[in-house]
Amino acid sequence: MQRIYLDYAATTPVLPEVLEAMVPYFSGEFGNASGVYSWSRTARQALDQARDQVAKVLGAQPEEIVFTGGGSESDNLAIKGAAWAYRDRGRHIITSAIEHHAVLEACHWLEGQGFEVTYLPVNGEGLVDPQSVKEALRPDTILVTIMHANNEVGTIQPIAEIGEIVRDTKAVFHTDAVQTAGVLDINVDHLNVDLLTLSGHKLYGPKGVGALYVRKGTRLVPMIHGGGHERRRRAGTENVPGIVGLARALEITHSERESENARLQALRDKLISGLSAIPYTRVNGSLAQRLPNNVNVCFEFIEGESLLLTLDMRGVAASSGSACTSGSLEPSHVLLAMGLPHEIAHGSLRLTLGRGTTEADVDYVLGEIPQIVERLRAMSPLYRG
Amino acid sequence: MYSEKVMEHFQNPRNVGEIDDASGVGEVGNARCGDIMKLWIKVEDGIIKDIKFKTFGCGAAIATSSMVTELALGKTLEEAEQISNQAVAEALDGLPPIKMHCSNLAADALHAAIQDYRRRNG
């Protein structure tokens, strides 16, 4: 049976040329970058080069890049680190209702520490209104954190516009760009951000490595204390192969993004229009402000996990915002924030395309899904043909 | 995460459908939680002669529905009332812990159908 992977927003395979760049640093050039001998110099040079590569894509200075253990760590460092550093100035934070859990849970934790958090709503298309940020800002707002693009429904938020609003205040502005690095322009001066999170494994690099851009002058209290690594912002011996891989992957995906985006967008639109032909189906998220690889639909009267299990039996890997797949009793917080009723949110399906996706894959899926939906609906007491 | 037996019942569910002239109908769960089970029974001489279900829910919800119809078919009402959610889960070689509460309602649907039958034949 053929296997079709359509969950690129969850993780991506490491590109062969990325793996090749990483391999020397596992065993041959294994040195700790902090030493004074030749092994260390080699490791240090690799780190410096990686930092330059990442900074270049971001339009930043190398010393503004902090390497971390992944996207969640970068989000935590940005949010908790900034909140702690600026807590004497104020205790108010603004975020949105559709952030990744790494942002939402960090904010929840801060609420327990005496901070106050405003969770901005989104409209039915899953977009944050910049005006709502303006209205939520207070003299004691120290941090605004809004994701660049949503991981579930693929909506691209007006970050540059929000950044312009926040720039006129004393608050710092963070964006989680985990879904957009290597896909969209993430130049920090174009986006008007002070902090930006990215992750290696979402852009065809390795897992367990991420980066945080920290604009010069932005203060952060470190989350991990220890040695003086990463300019005292993140202690721990540097993951040299991982960092080299992240940088190489970002460089490749960023430089090839225009042609790849055009290719994916055509496949995405074919999928969306094909799936929309199934009765009682709705497309979730803005069609205009949308990642080129994201498809998110709800099939009424059926439940998402059943759909995923059946797809898996037919070789297709996808994901859903149903309660059963979120690991809680509630369906996706993103779909609920967009105003979908619970019973419909349970029936969501996310297909995210990537470099390995072909038109044949899309055709296969478009052949399978209508049958699966029909079969599950025939079993559903909610469906009245 | 599911046992082979759960997957087998999920893939080939037994007794899917409705019974037009059912002696009793039971429905449990709600759409908000993502699980609804509806179960029809045909009772003759105190024995469940036919049984059908329709379920909106996850893999566990569909597999437990299928299993409970298999366990109850041909049983007396008294025997069928003894079938518990736990027994259904065990007959499927167990369910993941998180599913034990939210999606393991099939026996409740069976009991609701039997109650409905008793009410009708008061």
XYZ file of C-alpha atoms in Angstrom:
507
model
C 0.000 0.000 0.000
C 1.241 3.454 -0.804
C 1.873 5.845 2.087
C 0.957 9.500 1.705
C 2.131 11.954 4.327
C -0.095 15.021 4.602
C 0.868 16.291 8.037
C 3.767 18.609 7.215
C 2.522 21.168 9.739
C 3.186 18.566 12.439
C 6.724 17.783 11.342
C 8.823 17.392 8.222
C 11.542 14.980 7.105
C 15.149 16.224 7.245
C 16.321 17.114 3.736
C 19.248 14.989 2.492
C 21.488 18.047 2.052
C 20.610 19.157 5.591
C 21.494 15.772 7.005
C 24.734 15.859 5.050
C 25.644 19.221 6.570
C 24.946 17.878 10.071
C 26.750 14.552 9.950
C 30.366 15.767 10.452
C 29.462 17.357 13.798
C 28.177 14.209 15.492
C 31.362 12.229 15.624
C 34.396 13.592 13.749
C 34.049 17.258 14.688
C 32.398 16.610 18.024
C 34.154 19.353 19.955
C 32.532 21.523 22.624
C 32.393 24.984 21.107
C 33.525 26.536 24.391
C 37.063 25.070 24.392
C 40.305 26.614 23.136
C 41.651 23.736 21.044
C 41.168 22.933 17.368
C 38.074 20.734 17.812
C 36.389 23.626 19.550
C 37.415 26.110 16.908
C 35.794 23.943 14.250
C 32.584 23.691 16.278
C 32.657 27.407 17.021
C 33.097 28.224 13.338
C 30.135 26.009 12.444
C 28.021 27.757 15.073
C 29.079 31.201 13.893
C 28.302 30.310 10.309
C 24.876 28.937 11.270
C 24.109 32.068 13.255
C 25.060 34.218 10.261
C 22.841 32.142 7.972
C 19.812 32.461 10.248
C 20.419 36.163 10.859
C 20.638 36.799 7.134
C 17.216 35.248 6.458
C 15.731 37.296 9.291
C 17.470 40.516 8.270
C 19.016 40.559 11.750
C 22.426 40.717 13.376
C 24.043 37.388 14.330
C 24.180 38.373 18.004
C 20.403 38.753 17.964
C 19.917 35.002 17.337
C 19.612 32.635 20.302
C 19.574 28.911 19.575
C 17.252 26.836 21.736
C 15.905 23.324 22.093
C 12.901 23.987 19.831
C 9.862 26.111 19.117
C 8.195 25.551 22.478
C 11.356 26.552 24.302
C 11.735 29.668 22.162
C 8.131 30.661 22.895
C 8.627 30.086 26.614
C 11.877 32.027 26.674
C 10.322 34.923 24.773
C 7.151 35.125 26.841
C 8.258 34.210 30.347
C 11.681 35.782 29.794
C 10.238 39.129 28.687
C 7.462 39.081 31.293
C 10.020 38.552 34.027
C 12.442 41.139 32.664
C 9.766 43.853 32.410
C 7.606 42.946 35.408
C 8.519 46.156 37.216
C 7.127 48.164 34.331
C 3.774 46.359 34.158
C 2.022 43.044 34.397
C -0.242 43.033 31.357
C 0.197 40.729 28.344
C -1.823 40.554 25.140
C -2.141 37.413 23.040
C -4.784 35.749 20.878
C -7.220 32.911 21.519
C -5.753 30.796 18.698
C -2.077 30.658 19.690
C -0.113 27.439 19.890
C -0.256 25.758 23.312
C 3.391 26.703 23.931
C 2.231 30.338 23.988
C -1.131 29.836 25.670
C 0.217 27.633 28.446
C 3.136 29.980 29.090
C 0.575 32.794 29.418
C -1.621 30.693 31.729
C 1.376 30.011 33.905
C 2.155 33.714 34.076
C -1.432 34.407 35.161
C -0.698 32.233 38.184
C 2.358 34.404 38.859
C 0.385 37.648 39.075
C 0.337 38.685 35.414
C -2.857 39.596 33.606
C -3.444 38.260 30.104
C -5.881 39.497 27.456
C -6.829 36.797 24.944
C -7.948 38.581 21.792
C -10.767 36.961 19.827
C -10.527 36.160 16.119
C -13.165 36.580 13.451
C -14.917 33.715 11.701
C -11.998 33.419 9.287
C -9.506 33.016 12.114
C -7.913 36.449 11.821
C -6.899 38.850 14.578
C -8.022 42.443 14.024
C -5.074 44.848 14.529
C -7.580 47.359 15.869
C -8.381 44.951 18.720
C -4.695 44.977 19.677
C -4.756 48.768 19.738
C -7.804 48.763 21.975
C -6.360 46.174 24.346
C -3.064 48.018 24.862
C -2.697 49.658 28.291
C 0.055 51.702 29.917
C 1.076 48.572 31.844
C 1.173 46.266 28.786
C 4.669 44.816 28.607
C 4.287 42.129 25.951
C 2.175 41.361 22.898
C 2.482 37.888 21.382
C 0.581 36.946 18.224
C 1.464 34.040 15.948
C 2.538 34.694 12.358
C 0.404 31.892 10.928
C -1.884 29.486 12.669
C -0.816 25.850 12.752
C -4.341 24.420 12.436
C -6.169 26.573 9.921
C -3.183 28.242 8.273
C -4.412 31.816 8.625
C -1.692 34.427 8.220
C -2.028 37.205 10.769
C -1.365 40.898 9.988
C 1.856 40.888 11.998
C 3.506 43.897 10.320
C 0.421 46.000 10.998
C 0.172 44.877 14.614
C 3.902 45.483 14.979
C 3.475 49.065 13.865
C 0.862 49.582 16.551
C 2.949 47.969 19.281
C 6.070 49.891 18.221
C 4.473 53.112 19.446
C 4.245 51.695 22.973
C 6.737 50.400 25.504
C 5.581 46.809 25.033
C 7.728 44.258 23.227
C 6.239 42.287 20.359
C 6.771 38.562 19.889
C 5.596 36.383 17.029
C 5.647 32.619 16.780
C 6.810 32.074 13.199
C 7.144 28.301 13.494
C 4.700 27.716 10.621
C 6.016 30.490 8.375
C 9.818 30.273 8.552
C 10.982 28.981 5.189
C 7.551 29.773 3.718
C 6.945 33.512 4.049
C 9.076 36.609 4.438
C 10.194 36.605 8.081
C 12.398 39.688 7.917
C 12.073 41.103 11.424
C 12.084 44.711 10.228
C 9.344 44.004 7.729
C 7.309 42.314 10.456
C 8.140 44.974 13.091
C 8.829 42.359 15.761
C 11.198 42.326 18.735
C 11.095 38.582 19.294
C 10.515 35.794 16.767
C 10.321 32.038 17.308
C 11.295 29.418 14.782
C 11.747 25.666 14.896
C 14.017 23.308 12.945
C 11.750 20.328 12.343
C 8.937 22.302 10.729
C 11.211 23.428 7.891
C 12.928 20.170 6.927
C 15.565 20.463 9.645
C 16.072 18.291 12.725
C 13.836 18.017 15.785
C 14.984 19.370 19.137
C 16.448 22.626 17.863
C 14.939 26.063 17.451
C 15.898 29.707 17.512
C 14.663 32.906 19.030
C 15.379 36.265 17.477
C 15.896 38.889 20.185
C 16.042 42.475 18.960
C 19.033 44.387 20.334
C 17.941 46.181 23.483
C 15.118 43.733 24.290
C 15.658 42.296 27.740
C 15.029 38.660 28.645
C 15.484 36.727 31.859
C 16.909 33.314 30.925
C 14.846 30.204 31.627
C 17.838 27.878 31.721
C 20.644 28.977 34.031
C 24.175 27.636 33.769
C 27.135 28.578 31.623
C 27.423 31.740 29.588
C 26.238 30.227 26.302
C 24.149 32.208 23.808
C 25.203 35.504 25.409
C 23.834 34.346 28.782
C 20.333 33.913 27.424
C 20.281 30.130 27.171
C 22.780 27.993 29.062
C 23.853 24.571 27.842
C 26.460 23.151 25.493
C 25.344 24.046 22.003
C 23.684 21.365 19.864
C 26.136 21.943 17.020
C 24.795 19.387 14.499
C 21.217 20.466 15.213
C 22.016 24.149 14.849
C 23.947 23.537 11.629
C 20.949 21.570 10.332
C 18.437 24.241 11.312
C 20.448 26.958 9.588
C 20.994 24.954 6.410
C 17.306 23.980 6.260
C 16.185 27.570 6.732
C 18.578 28.745 4.040
C 17.316 26.154 1.536
C 13.587 26.514 2.216
C 13.784 30.289 2.327
C 15.602 30.549 -0.996
C 13.267 28.091 -2.748
C 10.073 29.298 -1.153
C 8.562 31.207 -4.065
C 8.508 28.350 -6.530
C 7.589 25.804 -3.868
C 4.756 27.993 -2.545
C 3.290 28.354 -6.027
C 3.423 24.603 -6.543
C 1.828 23.849 -3.161
C -0.813 26.503 -3.514
C -2.060 24.927 -6.737
C -2.278 21.525 -5.035
C -3.907 23.079 -1.973
C -6.576 24.766 -4.072
C -7.267 21.568 -5.976
C -7.779 19.767 -2.661
C -9.980 22.496 -1.230
C -12.222 22.644 -4.245
C -12.443 18.857 -4.481
C -13.322 18.430 -0.812
C -15.790 21.326 -0.904
C -17.821 19.334 -3.416
C -18.720 16.862 -0.625
C -22.123 17.909 0.787
C -22.203 19.474 4.272
C -18.536 20.417 4.172
C -17.089 23.731 5.260
C -13.612 25.132 4.753
C -12.091 26.595 7.917
C -9.963 29.725 7.866
C -9.456 32.579 5.464
C -8.912 31.538 1.869
C -7.028 34.740 1.042
C -4.733 35.028 4.080
C -3.682 31.414 4.153
C -0.496 29.337 4.159
C 0.100 27.775 0.741
C 0.116 24.258 2.183
C -2.874 24.256 4.550
C -6.231 22.591 3.996
C -8.683 22.508 6.909
C -12.251 21.372 6.469
C -15.134 20.133 8.622
C -17.357 17.318 7.474
C -20.617 17.584 9.352
C -22.116 14.540 11.140
C -18.833 12.658 11.520
C -16.044 12.683 14.049
C -12.416 13.427 13.211
C -10.637 10.513 14.818
C -12.735 7.960 12.937
C -11.831 9.781 9.782
C -8.098 9.764 10.622
C -8.123 6.059 11.496
C -9.813 5.214 8.220
C -7.427 7.434 6.266
C -4.502 5.741 7.995
C -5.829 2.320 6.919
C -5.694 3.638 3.376
C -2.152 4.922 3.816
C -2.831 8.604 4.424
C -1.425 10.491 7.431
C -3.431 13.579 8.434
C -4.642 15.301 11.575
C -7.837 16.585 13.157
C -8.996 19.068 15.751
C -11.396 16.593 17.352
C -11.315 16.129 21.119
C -10.026 12.594 20.711
C -6.970 13.751 18.846
C -6.327 16.816 20.987
C -5.844 14.574 24.021
C -8.515 16.444 25.952
C -12.291 16.367 26.075
C -12.583 19.608 24.115
C -12.171 19.953 20.372
C -9.669 22.409 18.871
C -9.502 25.747 20.702
C -8.799 27.376 17.339
C -12.006 26.176 15.696
C -14.042 27.038 18.797
C -12.521 30.546 18.849
C -13.616 30.932 15.223
C -17.160 30.301 16.361
C -17.674 26.730 15.179
C -20.105 24.678 17.277
C -18.541 21.791 19.195
C -20.218 19.040 17.168
C -18.847 20.461 13.920
C -15.395 21.166 15.333
C -15.178 17.450 16.230
C -15.354 16.646 12.517
C -12.397 18.672 11.330
C -9.644 17.404 9.075
C -6.309 19.115 8.479
C -4.189 18.179 5.477
C -0.858 19.979 5.256
C 1.203 19.573 2.123
C 4.946 19.695 1.671
C 7.918 19.117 -0.575
C 7.105 15.433 -0.992
C 3.486 16.019 -2.016
C 2.608 15.275 -5.629
C -0.486 15.812 -7.719
C -0.977 12.027 -7.720
C -1.170 12.163 -3.901
C -3.830 14.838 -4.081
C -5.806 12.837 -6.641
C -5.600 9.697 -4.508
C -6.850 11.539 -1.421
C -9.637 13.172 -3.400
C -10.693 9.708 -4.501
C -10.657 8.251 -0.990
C -12.111 10.933 1.250
C -15.614 11.169 -0.240
C -16.062 7.392 0.223
C -14.800 7.524 3.800
C -17.063 10.438 4.675
C -20.024 8.645 3.086
C -19.290 5.453 5.018
C -18.986 7.235 8.371
C -22.088 9.294 7.702
C -24.054 6.143 6.938
C -23.100 5.045 10.467
C -23.952 8.384 12.085
C -27.255 8.949 13.904
C -26.928 12.664 13.151
C -27.004 12.221 9.385
C -30.305 12.176 7.581
C -29.029 11.558 4.027
C -2.985 2.914 20.577
C -6.016 0.691 19.949
C -6.014 -3.106 20.280
C -6.304 -5.213 17.132
C -9.801 -6.183 18.195
C -10.897 -2.541 18.457
C -9.496 -1.857 15.007
C -11.167 -4.969 13.608
C -14.572 -3.878 14.936
C -13.958 -0.317 13.801
C -13.163 -1.530 10.299
C -15.965 -4.073 10.102
C -18.633 -2.937 12.519
C -21.405 -5.491 13.137
C -25.089 -4.632 13.083
C -24.931 -1.093 11.733
C -28.309 0.391 10.873
C -31.782 0.969 12.245
C -34.774 -1.269 12.997
C -37.992 0.233 11.667
C -40.334 -1.665 13.990
C -37.994 -1.701 16.999
C -39.310 -2.770 20.407
C -37.001 -0.286 22.135
C -34.607 2.512 21.246
C -31.826 3.960 23.408
C -29.650 7.005 22.838
C -26.732 8.224 24.961
C -23.960 10.802 24.731
C -24.098 14.236 23.148
C -22.654 15.920 20.100
C -20.819 18.466 22.218
C -18.560 15.736 23.611
C -18.184 14.143 20.202
C -19.960 10.859 20.948
C -23.568 9.867 20.324
C -24.748 6.272 20.263
C -28.213 5.203 19.220
C -29.275 1.596 19.541
C -32.405 -0.272 18.391
C -33.578 -3.649 19.743
C -36.216 -6.098 18.570
C -37.459 -8.225 21.473
C -39.418 -11.473 21.119
C -40.300 -13.723 24.082
C -37.948 -11.736 26.323
C -34.998 -12.314 23.995
C -33.112 -9.783 21.890
C -33.757 -11.149 18.418
C -32.302 -8.245 16.470
C -30.136 -5.285 17.360
C -28.738 -2.377 15.325
C -26.749 0.770 16.072
C -25.670 4.096 14.665
C -22.816 6.011 16.236
C -21.239 9.428 15.815
C -17.859 9.246 17.468
C -14.262 8.129 17.538
C -12.827 4.689 16.838
C -13.527 3.502 20.394
C -17.129 4.702 20.230
C -17.780 2.773 17.017
C -15.955 -0.383 18.158
C -17.758 -0.508 21.536
C -21.099 -0.015 19.797
C -20.350 -2.884 17.459
C -19.165 -5.106 20.311
C -22.177 -4.481 22.519
C -24.533 -5.511 19.722
C -22.583 -8.730 19.337
C -22.656 -9.427 23.079
C -26.385 -8.680 23.422
C -27.768 -10.435 20.351
C -29.697 -13.582 21.349
C -29.532 -12.791 25.072
C -32.496 -12.455 27.407
C -33.226 -8.930 28.605
C -32.017 -9.898 32.083
C -28.719 -11.182 30.676
C -28.318 -8.104 28.474
C -28.857 -5.823 31.462
C -25.842 -7.454 33.099
C -23.513 -6.351 30.266
C -21.437 -3.458 31.587
C -19.299 -0.853 29.832
C -16.335 -2.530 31.510
C -17.296 -5.903 30.014
C -17.547 -4.336 26.547
C -14.075 -2.813 26.925
C -12.673 -6.144 28.124
C -14.236 -7.994 25.195
C -12.269 -5.601 22.956
C -9.019 -6.410 24.795
C -9.167 -3.056 26.569
C -9.339 0.609 25.584
C -6.826 3.414 26.057
C -7.400 5.004 29.518
C -8.648 8.324 28.111
C -11.359 6.472 26.162
C -12.743 4.544 29.136
C -14.981 7.406 30.196
C -15.681 9.498 27.138
C -16.258 6.854 24.484
C -17.269 3.756 26.398
C -21.033 4.255 26.555
C -22.305 1.389 24.425
C -23.688 -0.655 27.342
C -25.498 2.468 28.551
C -27.165 2.731 25.141
C -28.192 -0.934 25.357
C -29.639 -0.429 28.850
C -31.495 2.676 27.658
C -33.036 0.655 24.808
C -34.124 -2.080 27.239
C -35.643 0.546 29.555
C -37.499 2.003 26.607
C -38.826 -1.458 25.762
C -39.981 -2.009 29.358
C -41.641 1.414 29.416
C -43.535 0.650 26.221
C -44.617 -2.723 27.580
C -45.128 -1.420 31.123
